[in-house]
PDB file of C-alpha atoms in Angstrom:
ATOM      1  CA  UNK A  14      34.061  27.620  43.058  1.00 76.00           C
ATOM      2  CA  UNK A  15      33.027  24.490  41.114  1.00 82.00           C
ATOM      3  CA  UNK A  16      32.007  24.479  37.466  1.00 85.00           C
ATOM      4  CA  UNK A  17      28.322  24.059  38.333  1.00 86.00           C
ATOM      5  CA  UNK A  18      28.366  27.093  40.614  1.00 87.00           C
ATOM      6  CA  UNK A  19      30.245  29.143  38.028  1.00 87.00           C
ATOM      7  CA  UNK A  20      27.546  28.300  35.477  1.00 87.00           C
ATOM      8  CA  UNK A  21      24.859  29.357  37.949  1.00 89.00           C
ATOM      9  CA  UNK A  22      26.604  32.677  38.555  1.00 89.00           C
ATOM     10  CA  UNK A  23      26.948  33.122  34.809  1.00 88.00           C
ATOM     11  CA  UNK A  24      23.199  32.663  34.289  1.00 90.00           C
ATOM     12  CA  UNK A  25      22.440  34.999  37.195  1.00 91.00           C
ATOM     13  CA  UNK A  26      24.711  37.680  35.742  1.00 90.00           C
ATOM     14  CA  UNK A  27      23.123  37.423  32.290  1.00 90.00           C
ATOM     15  CA  UNK A  28      19.620  37.519  33.764  1.00 90.00           C
ATOM     16  CA  UNK A  29      20.368  40.531  35.983  1.00 90.00           C
ATOM     17  CA  UNK A  30      21.914  42.433  33.090  1.00 89.00           C
ATOM     18  CA  UNK A  31      19.102  41.639  30.657  1.00 87.00           C
ATOM     19  CA  UNK A  32      16.440  42.591  33.219  1.00 88.00           C
ATOM     20  CA  UNK A  33      18.151  45.890  34.008  1.00 88.00           C
ATOM     21  CA  UNK A  34      18.436  45.078  37.699  1.00 90.00           C
ATOM     22  CA  UNK A  35      20.040  47.484  40.152  1.00 92.00           C
ATOM     23  CA  UNK A  36      23.799  47.851  39.699  1.00 89.00           C
ATOM     24  CA  UNK A  37      24.274  46.725  43.312  1.00 92.00           C
ATOM     25  CA  UNK A  38      22.930  43.270  42.420  1.00 92.00           C
ATOM     26  CA  UNK A  39      25.282  42.932  39.452  1.00 92.00           C
ATOM     27  CA  UNK A  40      28.235  44.148  41.533  1.00 92.00           C
ATOM     28  CA  UNK A  41      27.450  41.457  44.137  1.00 92.00           C
ATOM     29  CA  UNK A  42      27.526  38.715  41.498  1.00 91.00           C
ATOM     30  CA  UNK A  43      30.780  40.046  40.060  1.00 92.00           C
ATOM     31  CA  UNK A  44      32.368  40.190  43.521  1.00 90.00           C
ATOM     32  CA  UNK A  45      31.349  36.559  44.113  1.00 89.00           C
ATOM     33  CA  UNK A  46      33.058  35.595  40.864  1.00 90.00           C
ATOM     34  CA  UNK A  47      36.121  37.674  41.666  1.00 87.00           C
ATOM     35  CA  UNK A  48      36.687  36.023  45.035  1.00 88.00           C
ATOM     36  CA  UNK A  49      35.345  32.546  44.271  1.00 87.00           C
ATOM     37  CA  UNK A  50      36.737  31.652  40.842  1.00 87.00           C
ATOM     38  CA  UNK A  51      40.208  30.209  40.466  1.00 87.00           C
ATOM     39  CA  UNK A  52      40.603  30.642  36.700  1.00 86.00           C
ATOM     40  CA  UNK A  53      41.967  27.920  34.478  1.00 86.00           C
ATOM     41  CA  UNK A  54      41.867  27.803  30.706  1.00 82.00           C
ATOM     42  CA  UNK A  55      39.579  24.745  30.785  1.00 81.00           C
ATOM     43  CA  UNK A  56      37.166  26.381  33.246  1.00 83.00           C
ATOM     44  CA  UNK A  57      36.898  29.619  31.286  1.00 84.00           C
ATOM     45  CA  UNK A  58      36.466  27.757  28.021  1.00 81.00           C
ATOM     46  CA  UNK A  59      33.816  25.315  29.262  1.00 81.00           C
ATOM     47  CA  UNK A  60      31.716  27.869  31.162  1.00 85.00           C
ATOM     48  CA  UNK A  61      32.280  30.897  28.874  1.00 86.00           C
ATOM     49  CA  UNK A  62      32.259  32.946  32.078  1.00 87.00           C
ATOM     50  CA  UNK A  63      35.083  35.152  30.801  1.00 86.00           C
ATOM     51  CA  UNK A  64      32.993  36.136  27.790  1.00 87.00           C
ATOM     52  CA  UNK A  65      29.938  36.862  29.957  1.00 89.00           C
ATOM     53  CA  UNK A  66      31.886  39.018  32.424  1.00 89.00           C
ATOM     54  CA  UNK A  67      33.645  40.767  29.550  1.00 88.00           C
ATOM     55  CA  UNK A  68      30.288  42.031  28.255  1.00 88.00           C
ATOM     56  CA  UNK A  69      29.717  43.825  31.542  1.00 89.00           C
ATOM     57  CA  UNK A  70      32.678  46.083  30.708  1.00 89.00           C
ATOM     58  CA  UNK A  71      30.240  48.018  28.512  1.00 87.00           C
ATOM     59  CA  UNK A  72      27.687  48.481  31.321  1.00 89.00           C
ATOM     60  CA  UNK A  73      26.489  52.053  31.761  1.00 90.00           C
ATOM     61  CA  UNK A  74      27.166  51.927  35.497  1.00 91.00           C
ATOM     62  CA  UNK A  75      30.847  52.852  36.044  1.00 90.00           C
ATOM     63  CA  UNK A  76      31.256  50.595  39.095  1.00 92.00           C
ATOM     64  CA  UNK A  77      29.977  47.542  37.200  1.00 91.00           C
ATOM     65  CA  UNK A  78      32.185  48.342  34.187  1.00 90.00           C
ATOM     66  CA  UNK A  79      35.254  48.919  36.385  1.00 91.00           C
ATOM     67  CA  UNK A  80      34.789  45.684  38.332  1.00 91.00           C
ATOM     68  CA  UNK A  81      34.201  43.631  35.173  1.00 89.00           C
ATOM     69  CA  UNK A  82      37.340  45.069  33.589  1.00 88.00           C
ATOM     70  CA  UNK A  83      39.322  44.304  36.756  1.00 91.00           C
ATOM     71  CA  UNK A  84      38.121  40.683  36.825  1.00 91.00           C
ATOM     72  CA  UNK A  85      38.864  40.053  33.143  1.00 89.00           C
ATOM     73  CA  UNK A  86      42.358  41.518  33.488  1.00 89.00           C
ATOM     74  CA  UNK A  87      43.074  39.450  36.614  1.00 88.00           C
ATOM     75  CA  UNK A  88      41.891  36.208  35.006  1.00 85.00           C
ATOM     76  CA  UNK A  89      43.896  36.925  31.873  1.00 87.00           C
ATOM     77  CA  UNK A  90      47.040  37.578  33.903  1.00 85.00           C
ATOM     78  CA  UNK A  91      46.483  34.402  35.937  1.00 85.00           C
ATOM     79  CA  UNK A  92      46.114  32.299  32.786  1.00 84.00           C
ATOM     80  CA  UNK A  93      49.240  33.815  31.255  1.00 83.00           C
ATOM     81  CA  UNK A  94      51.195  33.055  34.444  1.00 82.00           C
ATOM     82  CA  UNK A  95      49.973  29.456  34.368  1.00 81.00           C
ATOM     83  CA  UNK A  96      51.105  29.095  30.758  1.00 77.00           C
ATOM     84  CA  UNK A  97      54.477  30.647  31.518  1.00 77.00           C
ATOM     85  CA  UNK A  98      55.086  28.260  34.404  1.00 71.00           C
ATOM     86  CA  UNK A  99      54.059  25.155  32.440  1.00 60.00           C
ATOM     87  CA  UNK A 100      57.117  23.126  31.325  1.00 53.00           C
ATOM     88  CA  UNK A 101      57.570  23.247  27.583  1.00 46.00           C
ATOM     89  CA  UNK A 102      58.430  19.534  27.433  1.00 42.00           C
ATOM     90  CA  UNK A 103      56.907  16.390  28.924  1.00 44.00           C
ATOM     91  CA  UNK A 104      58.752  13.616  30.749  1.00 41.00           C
ATOM     92  CA  UNK A 105      59.956  12.081  27.471  1.00 44.00           C
ATOM     93  CA  UNK A 106      61.431  15.364  26.300  1.00 44.00           C
ATOM     94  CA  UNK A 107      58.789  15.857  23.605  1.00 45.00           C
ATOM     95  CA  UNK A 108      57.001  19.126  23.133  1.00 43.00           C
ATOM     96  CA  UNK A 109      53.297  19.238  24.105  1.00 45.00           C
ATOM     97  CA  UNK A 110      50.850  18.723  21.246  1.00 44.00           C
ATOM     98  CA  UNK A 111      50.003  21.922  19.424  1.00 44.00           C
ATOM     99  CA  UNK A 112      52.917  23.848  20.901  1.00 45.00           C
ATOM    100  CA  UNK A 113      55.963  24.242  18.657  1.00 45.00           C
ATOM    101  CA  UNK A 114      59.287  23.657  20.437  1.00 44.00           C
ATOM    102  CA  UNK A 115      61.069  26.881  21.254  1.00 45.00           C
ATOM    103  CA  UNK A 116      64.816  26.857  20.797  1.00 43.00           C
ATOM    104  CA  UNK A 117      67.309  29.513  19.996  1.00 46.00           C
ATOM    105  CA  UNK A 118      67.949  27.861  16.621  1.00 45.00           C
ATOM    106  CA  UNK A 119      64.255  27.989  15.708  1.00 46.00           C
ATOM    107  CA  UNK A 120      63.868  31.576  16.896  1.00 46.00           C
ATOM    108  CA  UNK A 121      66.781  32.687  14.743  1.00 48.00           C
ATOM    109  CA  UNK A 122      65.724  30.738  11.647  1.00 67.00           C
ATOM    110  CA  UNK A 123      64.537  32.860   8.773  1.00 76.00           C
ATOM    111  CA  UNK A 124      61.841  32.050   6.271  1.00 78.00           C
ATOM    112  CA  UNK A 125      63.152  30.963   2.869  1.00 85.00           C
ATOM    113  CA  UNK A 126      60.095  32.514   1.210  1.00 87.00           C
ATOM    114  CA  UNK A 127      60.466  36.020  -0.293  1.00 89.00           C
ATOM    115  CA  UNK A 128      58.968  38.554   2.167  1.00 88.00           C
ATOM    116  CA  UNK A 129      56.330  39.728  -0.329  1.00 88.00           C
ATOM    117  CA  UNK A 130      55.077  36.152  -0.866  1.00 90.00           C
ATOM    118  CA  UNK A 131      54.959  34.879   2.716  1.00 91.00           C
ATOM    119  CA  UNK A 132      51.900  33.081   4.124  1.00 92.00           C
ATOM    120  CA  UNK A 133      51.521  30.563   6.913  1.00 92.00           C
ATOM    121  CA  UNK A 134      51.271  27.786   4.303  1.00 92.00           C
ATOM    122  CA  UNK A 135      54.432  28.796   2.431  1.00 91.00           C
ATOM    123  CA  UNK A 136      56.314  29.245   5.711  1.00 90.00           C
ATOM    124  CA  UNK A 137      55.317  25.682   6.659  1.00 90.00           C
ATOM    125  CA  UNK A 138      53.733  26.771   9.939  1.00 88.00           C
ATOM    126  CA  UNK A 139      51.407  24.596  11.998  1.00 90.00           C
ATOM    127  CA  UNK A 140      48.663  27.014  13.037  1.00 88.00           C
ATOM    128  CA  UNK A 141      46.835  24.459  15.231  1.00 88.00           C
ATOM    129  CA  UNK A 142      47.136  26.086  18.650  1.00 86.00           C
ATOM    130  CA  UNK A 143      43.629  26.008  20.162  1.00 86.00           C
ATOM    131  CA  UNK A 144      42.065  22.708  19.125  1.00 85.00           C
ATOM    132  CA  UNK A 145      39.213  24.632  17.473  1.00 89.00           C
ATOM    133  CA  UNK A 146      39.264  24.898  13.680  1.00 90.00           C
ATOM    134  CA  UNK A 147      37.640  28.339  13.529  1.00 92.00           C
ATOM    135  CA  UNK A 148      40.132  29.865  15.932  1.00 93.00           C
ATOM    136  CA  UNK A 149      43.086  28.132  14.261  1.00 93.00           C
ATOM    137  CA  UNK A 150      41.935  29.493  10.887  1.00 94.00           C
ATOM    138  CA  UNK A 151      41.878  32.972  12.422  1.00 95.00           C
ATOM    139  CA  UNK A 152      45.434  32.511  13.704  1.00 94.00           C
ATOM    140  CA  UNK A 153      46.460  31.680  10.143  1.00 93.00           C
ATOM    141  CA  UNK A 154      44.718  34.777   8.820  1.00 95.00           C
ATOM    142  CA  UNK A 155      46.435  37.057  11.344  1.00 94.00           C
ATOM    143  CA  UNK A 156      49.760  35.334  10.553  1.00 95.00           C
ATOM    144  CA  UNK A 157      49.289  36.148   6.862  1.00 93.00           C
ATOM    145  CA  UNK A 158      48.709  39.789   7.722  1.00 92.00           C
ATOM    146  CA  UNK A 159      51.724  40.037  10.030  1.00 92.00           C
ATOM    147  CA  UNK A 160      54.276  38.233   7.848  1.00 91.00           C
ATOM    148  CA  UNK A 161      53.743  40.294   4.684  1.00 87.00           C
ATOM    149  CA  UNK A 162      56.948  42.044   3.608  1.00 88.00           C
ATOM    150  CA  UNK A 163      58.548  40.919   6.880  1.00 88.00           C
ATOM    151  CA  UNK A 164      61.764  39.038   7.628  1.00 89.00           C
ATOM    152  CA  UNK A 165      60.748  38.192  11.208  1.00 90.00           C
ATOM    153  CA  UNK A 166      61.237  34.442  11.943  1.00 91.00           C
ATOM    154  CA  UNK A 167      58.103  32.274  11.438  1.00 91.00           C
ATOM    155  CA  UNK A 168      57.922  31.117  15.063  1.00 90.00           C
ATOM    156  CA  UNK A 169      57.956  34.705  16.293  1.00 91.00           C
ATOM    157  CA  UNK A 170      55.191  35.696  13.878  1.00 92.00           C
ATOM    158  CA  UNK A 171      53.149  32.649  14.904  1.00 93.00           C
ATOM    159  CA  UNK A 172      53.439  33.447  18.604  1.00 92.00           C
ATOM    160  CA  UNK A 173      52.291  37.026  18.020  1.00 93.00           C
ATOM    161  CA  UNK A 174      49.439  35.880  15.757  1.00 93.00           C
ATOM    162  CA  UNK A 175      48.271  33.398  18.389  1.00 93.00           C
ATOM    163  CA  UNK A 176      48.407  36.111  21.065  1.00 92.00           C
ATOM    164  CA  UNK A 177      46.359  38.489  18.892  1.00 93.00           C
ATOM    165  CA  UNK A 178      43.723  35.806  18.285  1.00 93.00           C
ATOM    166  CA  UNK A 179      43.627  34.947  21.989  1.00 92.00           C
ATOM    167  CA  UNK A 180      43.082  38.603  22.891  1.00 91.00           C
ATOM    168  CA  UNK A 181      40.338  38.916  20.259  1.00 92.00           C
ATOM    169  CA  UNK A 182      38.686  35.757  21.560  1.00 92.00           C
ATOM    170  CA  UNK A 183      38.735  37.098  25.126  1.00 90.00           C
ATOM    171  CA  UNK A 184      37.264  40.425  24.004  1.00 89.00           C
ATOM    172  CA  UNK A 185      34.713  39.326  21.387  1.00 90.00           C
ATOM    173  CA  UNK A 186      34.366  35.522  21.656  1.00 82.00           C
ATOM    174  CA  UNK A 187      33.201  32.827  21.527  1.00 86.00           C
ATOM    175  CA  UNK A 188      34.335  31.869  18.048  1.00 87.00           C
ATOM    176  CA  UNK A 189      30.707  31.458  16.899  1.00 88.00           C
ATOM    177  CA  UNK A 190      30.059  35.145  17.603  1.00 88.00           C
ATOM    178  CA  UNK A 191      29.853  37.174  14.389  1.00 91.00           C
ATOM    179  CA  UNK A 192      31.501  40.098  16.207  1.00 92.00           C
ATOM    180  CA  UNK A 193      34.607  37.957  16.772  1.00 93.00           C
ATOM    181  CA  UNK A 194      34.784  36.886  13.125  1.00 92.00           C
ATOM    182  CA  UNK A 195      34.203  40.416  11.872  1.00 92.00           C
ATOM    183  CA  UNK A 196      36.932  41.775  14.161  1.00 93.00           C
ATOM    184  CA  UNK A 197      39.457  39.208  12.947  1.00 93.00           C
ATOM    185  CA  UNK A 198      38.717  40.149   9.327  1.00 93.00           C
ATOM    186  CA  UNK A 199      39.073  43.834  10.166  1.00 91.00           C
ATOM    187  CA  UNK A 200      42.418  43.268  11.901  1.00 93.00           C
ATOM    188  CA  UNK A 201      43.689  41.308   8.896  1.00 93.00           C
ATOM    189  CA  UNK A 202      42.633  44.063   6.469  1.00 91.00           C
ATOM    190  CA  UNK A 203      44.504  46.648   8.540  1.00 89.00           C
ATOM    191  CA  UNK A 204      47.616  44.471   8.788  1.00 91.00           C
ATOM    192  CA  UNK A 205      47.873  43.868   5.056  1.00 88.00           C
ATOM    193  CA  UNK A 206      47.306  47.542   4.206  1.00 86.00           C
ATOM    194  CA  UNK A 207      50.318  48.475   2.076  1.00 84.00           C
ATOM    195  CA  UNK A 208      50.031  52.138   3.043  1.00 82.00           C
ATOM    196  CA  UNK A 209      50.504  51.343   6.745  1.00 84.00           C
ATOM    197  CA  UNK A 210      53.531  48.989   7.037  1.00 85.00           C
ATOM    198  CA  UNK A 211      54.537  50.458  10.390  1.00 87.00           C
ATOM    199  CA  UNK A 212      51.490  48.856  12.018  1.00 88.00           C
ATOM    200  CA  UNK A 213      52.875  45.360  11.391  1.00 88.00           C
ATOM    201  CA  UNK A 214      56.314  46.428  12.630  1.00 89.00           C
ATOM    202  CA  UNK A 215      54.917  47.960  15.833  1.00 89.00           C
ATOM    203  CA  UNK A 216      52.915  44.831  16.669  1.00 90.00           C
ATOM    204  CA  UNK A 217      55.695  42.351  15.887  1.00 90.00           C
ATOM    205  CA  UNK A 218      58.140  44.526  17.827  1.00 87.00           C
ATOM    206  CA  UNK A 219      55.911  44.635  20.898  1.00 87.00           C
ATOM    207  CA  UNK A 220      55.245  48.382  20.750  1.00 88.00           C
ATOM    208  CA  UNK A 221      51.530  47.595  20.456  1.00 88.00           C
ATOM    209  CA  UNK A 222      50.368  44.694  22.621  1.00 90.00           C
ATOM    210  CA  UNK A 223      47.831  42.173  21.266  1.00 91.00           C
ATOM    211  CA  UNK A 224      45.330  43.277  23.928  1.00 90.00           C
ATOM    212  CA  UNK A 225      45.667  46.884  22.801  1.00 90.00           C
ATOM    213  CA  UNK A 226      45.622  46.047  19.092  1.00 91.00           C
ATOM    214  CA  UNK A 227      42.253  44.257  19.170  1.00 91.00           C
ATOM    215  CA  UNK A 228      40.450  47.226  20.746  1.00 90.00           C
ATOM    216  CA  UNK A 229      42.026  50.043  18.722  1.00 87.00           C
ATOM    217  CA  UNK A 230      39.575  52.227  16.829  1.00 85.00           C
ATOM    218  CA  UNK A 231      39.659  52.807  13.078  1.00 81.00           C
ATOM    219  CA  UNK A 232      41.180  56.223  13.724  1.00 79.00           C
ATOM    220  CA  UNK A 233      43.910  54.812  15.992  1.00 81.00           C
ATOM    221  CA  UNK A 234      44.852  52.179  13.406  1.00 82.00           C
ATOM    222  CA  UNK A 235      45.610  54.798  10.766  1.00 78.00           C
ATOM    223  CA  UNK A 236      49.208  55.640   9.975  1.00 70.00           C
ATOM    224  CA  UNK A 237      50.569  59.016  11.055  1.00 66.00           C
ATOM    225  CA  UNK A 238      50.751  60.053   7.405  1.00 71.00           C
ATOM    226  CA  UNK A 239      47.101  59.146   6.790  1.00 65.00           C
ATOM    227  CA  UNK A 240      45.962  61.025   9.892  1.00 63.00           C
ATOM    228  CA  UNK A 241      47.902  64.084   8.723  1.00 65.00           C
ATOM    229  CA  UNK A 242      46.229  63.892   5.299  1.00 67.00           C
ATOM    230  CA  UNK A 243      42.781  63.563   6.872  1.00 62.00           C
ATOM    231  CA  UNK A 244      43.428  66.485   9.216  1.00 64.00           C
ATOM    232  CA  UNK A 245      44.515  68.628   6.276  1.00 68.00           C
ATOM    233  CA  UNK A 246      41.403  67.678   4.307  1.00 68.00           C
ATOM    234  CA  UNK A 247      39.173  68.576   7.250  1.00 67.00           C
ATOM    235  CA  UNK A 248      40.942  71.911   7.676  1.00 70.00           C
ATOM    236  CA  UNK A 249      40.637  72.679   3.955  1.00 65.00           C
ATOM    237  CA  UNK A 250      36.917  71.907   4.045  1.00 69.00           C
ATOM    238  CA  UNK A 251      36.460  74.157   7.079  1.00 67.00           C
ATOM    239  CA  UNK A 252      38.311  76.998   5.345  1.00 66.00           C
ATOM    240  CA  UNK A 253      36.108  76.625   2.281  1.00 67.00           C
ATOM    241  CA  UNK A 254      32.960  76.593   4.404  1.00 63.00           C
ATOM    242  CA  UNK A 255      34.043  79.793   6.165  1.00 63.00           C
ATOM    243  CA  UNK A 256      34.847  81.643   2.920  1.00 56.00           C
ATOM    244  CA  UNK A 257      32.659  84.766   2.436  1.00 58.00           C
ATOM    245  CA  UNK A 258      29.728  84.270   0.076  1.00 57.00           C
ATOM    246  CA  UNK A 259      28.195  86.867  -2.191  1.00 55.00           C
ATOM    247  CA  UNK A 260      25.177  88.497  -0.565  1.00 56.00           C
ATOM    248  CA  UNK A 261      21.928  87.674  -2.342  1.00 60.00           C
ATOM    249  CA  UNK A 262      18.696  89.705  -2.350  1.00 59.00           C
ATOM    250  CA  UNK A 263      15.070  88.763  -3.042  1.00 64.00           C
ATOM    251  CA  UNK A 264      13.041  90.876  -5.483  1.00 61.00           C
ATOM    252  CA  UNK A 265       9.346  90.758  -6.434  1.00 66.00           C
ATOM    253  CA  UNK A 266       9.736  93.292  -9.241  1.00 67.00           C
ATOM    254  CA  UNK A 267      11.747  90.932 -11.442  1.00 68.00           C
ATOM    255  CA  UNK A 268      10.402  87.933 -13.338  1.00 69.00           C
ATOM    256  CA  UNK A 269      12.225  84.594 -13.531  1.00 72.00           C
ATOM    257  CA  UNK A 270      12.969  83.676 -17.118  1.00 70.00           C
ATOM    258  CA  UNK A 271      12.503  79.951 -16.416  1.00 72.00           C
ATOM    259  CA  UNK A 272       9.483  79.590 -14.159  1.00 75.00           C
ATOM    260  CA  UNK A 273       7.829  82.962 -14.675  1.00 71.00           C
ATOM    261  CA  UNK A 274       7.462  83.650 -10.944  1.00 74.00           C
ATOM    262  CA  UNK A 275       7.998  87.145  -9.546  1.00 69.00           C
ATOM    263  CA  UNK A 276      10.217  86.018  -6.710  1.00 67.00           C
ATOM    264  CA  UNK A 277      13.791  86.229  -7.857  1.00 63.00           C
ATOM    265  CA  UNK A 278      17.024  86.136  -5.872  1.00 67.00           C
ATOM    266  CA  UNK A 279      19.936  88.091  -7.265  1.00 62.00           C
ATOM    267  CA  UNK A 280      23.383  89.305  -6.303  1.00 61.00           C
ATOM    268  CA  UNK A 281      25.214  92.448  -7.218  1.00 60.00           C
ATOM    269  CA  UNK A 282      28.802  92.557  -8.379  1.00 57.00           C
ATOM    270  CA  UNK A 283      30.839  95.714  -8.310  1.00 57.00           C
ATOM    271  CA  UNK A 284      32.877  96.224 -11.446  1.00 59.00           C
ATOM    272  CA  UNK A 285      35.317  98.905 -12.526  1.00 60.00           C
ATOM    273  CA  UNK A 286      34.692 100.848 -15.693  1.00 56.00           C
ATOM    274  CA  UNK A 287      37.495 101.245 -18.107  1.00 53.00           C
ATOM    275  CA  UNK A 288      39.715 104.231 -17.382  1.00 51.00           C
TER     276      UNK A 288
END
């Protein structure tokens, strides 16, 4: 499918969704895209078709949502395979522009900056990975969140930061979308949270994938200790709410000393007389 046809399908999908057309019509468009599009990074970036299809994942019709999710996952996997199969060096032996050379020496090198003071600037990292200043700035922000109090080599942190940004871009992009910018800021705030250091460790260690990280809820991002504290607070509040209250009665024979009305509520307390 050529770029022009992809753009036409993109407009048709947006129009059908906005007009609330029958799910069958939207499914047909998605199936055309699934079978007709051979995804490349340039095609997805120029047409924004990945972003448009990604929005259909929230469609109320389960078949539309399932198909959109399937397409986005397939395209993402295809792009990752293309990147993995691309030689890391050109014919002259130089690394491609924007891609830091990967060698065992670089991977093992440690940052000379104290862990508590690390940033992408102090680590001397080139964050330019996408050719777009907004996205590169976001990679730097995520890097700053990941490297705090960490001894993980700079190149490893950079690769993870770039993967997180790429996943956020696929889920919430383009970069001009306020949702994308807000999500990046939220991810950074969670990463630099001193009370949740295990989050950084789990992401850098691969326990939490970038694709999973960018869609985690506020509750899922909490540390186990914080969740336990919140659960205890909720339980304490429930216990207090269920505590028996003194029974109160309404009397019209008594007069309120403040307002003078003869509608007074009162409670009785049983006391013991002195023996």
